[in-house]
Amino acid sequence: MEKQSELRCIYKGEYTVYQREAMYCFFKGRREQQTLSLEESLAMGGIYLFCPGLMENGSEFSENAIQYLKRWNRKLLFLWIQNPWDSYFKWRLGKLEQDSEGSSLVFERYRLFINRWKRLFIRQDNFVLDYGISGGYGLCSGNICMLGGSDELSVGTLGDSCGALCGELFLDAGKSLPMMEELDAGIKYAKVMENGGKEAKSGGFLTHAVSRVMKPSGSIAADLKLTPQALLDVRRTRIGLEGNHFCTMFATDAGKEIKVRGKDGAALVFQQPVLAFRDKDGAVKTRKRLYLGLEGEFAIEGKERKMLCGLSGTENIMLGKDGILKFTSSMPGVYPYGENDRMLGTASWVGSSGGGVYYCQPVTAALYGALQDAGLRYLEIPAAEFVREVPPVPMIPFREIQLAQEKEMQPLEEGLYQRRREVFKAGDYKEGMKLSRNIRAVTHQGLLAEVSVQGTYQWIGFADMSGLRDLPDLRFTRIGPELQEKFLQKEFLYAVLEADELQKAGPSEGFCFSVEGIRFRLLPEYWRGHGKENPTMLFFKYSGGKSIEEDQKENRELADRINKSYTENGELKEGYETFIRTVKDPEFQGILAVNAAVSMDVLPPEVKILMQSVETDQFYASYLVIHAGQIYRDENQILFLEQSKVSGLIDYSTERKLVYEETPPDYDYLTREIRIILQYGHIVSFTSSSEILINRLFEAPAYSRENPDGNCLVLNGRLVNEDGVSQYQYRLKQCVCYQLSASGIQNVWIREMNLNVGKDGAGFFTMDGVLSCRRTEGADLLGYGGQKEQEGLPFTRLGLSMAKSGAMTMEYGLLGLRQTDAIVREGSFQSEFALSLDSILIEKSGKLPEKKGFLPITGPISQGIPKESYQGFVWNIRLGSLGGLSGEEEISIQLLTAFWPGEKDDAEYYLGIRLPGLQAGDGISLQGIFQLGFGSVSLEEQERGFVIRLHNFQIKLLGASFPKESSDIFLFSDGNHVGWYAAYRKEEGECTV
């Protein structure tokens, strides 16, 4: 029987070749022996070639090897061939020469250097390189060198150890910390690069991620078993880590390190992902990269059992009591960038023995939850419970990840999460990957959200305006893939520039909200469209990062709004301070709305009344800033948003004028400016400017004098705070004088004006001022006026009503007259006769004075017949009583001085009197049985003053009248009192008083 240790001849020719398993021995020239022992082959000067496995065609391989050996001048000892089935000129191999002072086996970044040995011998079918002292060999990568920890390095010749270099390695504590980084002892991923060009040729890939899984806690003593011809065979190539202590990059949610110790089988093994890229022609190219990854079990030291994993920190594994980390090598290594899930290379995946619970938030809904101290942490969602073991998955520690490009973080994590989920779904666990109920939590950026049992967002809440601790008022209810991806970013700045884009997100009705009676509309149907002036824009910004202005450098509409916030001199306009601060602040959190719609129907009554003449398409909020509210937890452990505060500005103005192509109306109204400033939910400033066109006063045409605003009154509004109560006040810009034509009133000075709003929403302007009257020709019977401007009869509450629809009308029902402050002209009827003004009569219904109880009287002025419409003054003259004759009853008469436009645009006049009982013909009663009657009445201006003469008075008793002669009563006054006397004629020329 052939001994196992013998080599058998398989080829004779220019070289003689012997074989044992995957080891081949070459001798130059022909040898006759059919078998050789290992010791004999070494003594005869054999050259040893190690292959990954037994070659099917030994002769063909021998011929290839001979061709290679013939081309090599120096004498070889060991040759390790990784791809012996290819042509010899394509071989990837490592060489160790017999006479060299030192050799290196190079495997990409890694180098096993072997110094010249003192002697070479065979022990137990192994070649032994004897150095006499330790450190004669070592494994290097970069600046790290793990020196040989013994004086021997052996080369195996049988089984899995065939061609393996075995020894011990040592790394002292001072160099151990960066070791894992230098050796790439982690999980590595690379991305397929698009259009690589020169970068692809130089680097082979554009981006890569390296995750350092653990770092040594001190010095390392490792068992080396390195098989160059089978580097990726983890059974034949490994650096044993048994008994060594490490700090992992896995950490608990409290930030504590998880420390481990290598158990039997714990090792570093070579792995080889394929880094893929696309060249300029679009073809996929691949290049291999070699690195050391972890394999085997590592026992956890200490009590910590909760291990965060994944780039976002939204996943963790609570290991069982006896939980042990278990690394499995030769798993797909270039995930998730492989095409069609094909394995482009190898990597280590991580699981655990002893069971555990996997907590996982869907990568599409990374959330936080509330702690008992009201702080926030990652929300734990039990996704799967494993009784025996947690299956290995591609897992990256939460910290220490190194990425060539930060933008690759999210797609890398998403792909890893999907693969982990697929693995867990196929495993043996108790619960499925879903929530037991919808849960409310918080996103990366501090946004309140609700997640469904399927792990998708039900809604994302931005702000709450009601303060009811219910659902956030402003929220998205349709979170599509694109929007979902935005919520996964660490810094969230979402610019919504089109109404359709907002519509896709399913905005809640709360995007229409009110602030102190003003309703703002941010829903898509109310947007000011793009392509028009001042379009609506929304910016959602949560967490730090770039400012809105920096992020939106190319946004012309936003730049235009920023420019409009300054005057031509570069000074910031009032009310725009908050806007400029918001767009420039990188730390701002909340919502910025630009050119937001404002409801014309839901406004404070004092503001809404101004809307009747406003250009609706130009009335909007220049900006709104909704400051993000804090997240709290109520007594039922439910998260809610505190009430958000709103700041903003409505800045309306128009260039319109009250100009008419045809006959203008008597009255009209135009709001020129409205400016409302809000700060943190309150109206802090309100100003307005309105024009009220007045073309008629006291029913007569009116023309203003020396008024820069023409026939208009300018009314300015503002918000004032008195004793802690805010109220709207309106004040006249300046006093305006109107001159009336074809009226007994000559001038009207409007000194003050105010606006009142009724319960029905209608407006009512009240005007205070002074009127003066014309001097009537023949005698000054109207009298009001003086030598100076604004002297005459003061009046209050002259009304001008502005209904919700229809024309404006002048109202006189509340008109008040301040007679005690009136100024009358010297020599006028009012200055010489004791009378008082009862009212100003405005007649528009066609009721003539006679129908009102007045009878015409003669006077010193020219008179006419009143028309259907006329105005006038009604005076009271108190006569006192007739003593015992009239039963102490006072007698008073009323005098009417009426006027109306004449045919020549001059005023015509009418004088009328109303006496008690005079119109009915009964006269004045005296002691119940006598009646005092009169004929006609006249107003006369005599030498001593004005008198009122009652002609032909008579006393009637039982149908008889006396005196029979002509008799008159004269009313006279000294300006303060009224007296009277009667006179009659007994005979011709004789008068008795």
Short mmCIF file of N, CA and C in Angstrom, two decimals, residues 114 126 133 961:
data_model
loop_
_atom_site.label_atom_id
_atom_site.label_comp_id
_atom_site.label_asym_id
_atom_site.label_seq_id
_atom_site.Cartn_x
_atom_site.Cartn_y
_atom_site.Cartn_z
N ILE A 114 8.91 37.31 4.72
CA ILE A 114 9.60 36.13 5.27
C ILE A 114 11.11 36.37 5.14
N ASN A 126 5.29 18.64 7.46
CA ASN A 126 5.28 20.10 7.29
C ASN A 126 6.70 20.58 7.05
N ILE A 133 14.95 32.81 16.58
CA ILE A 133 14.32 33.83 17.44
C ILE A 133 13.00 34.23 16.79
N SER A 961 -117.19 136.83 17.64
CA SER A 961 -115.80 137.25 17.55
C SER A 961 -115.68 138.71 17.90
#
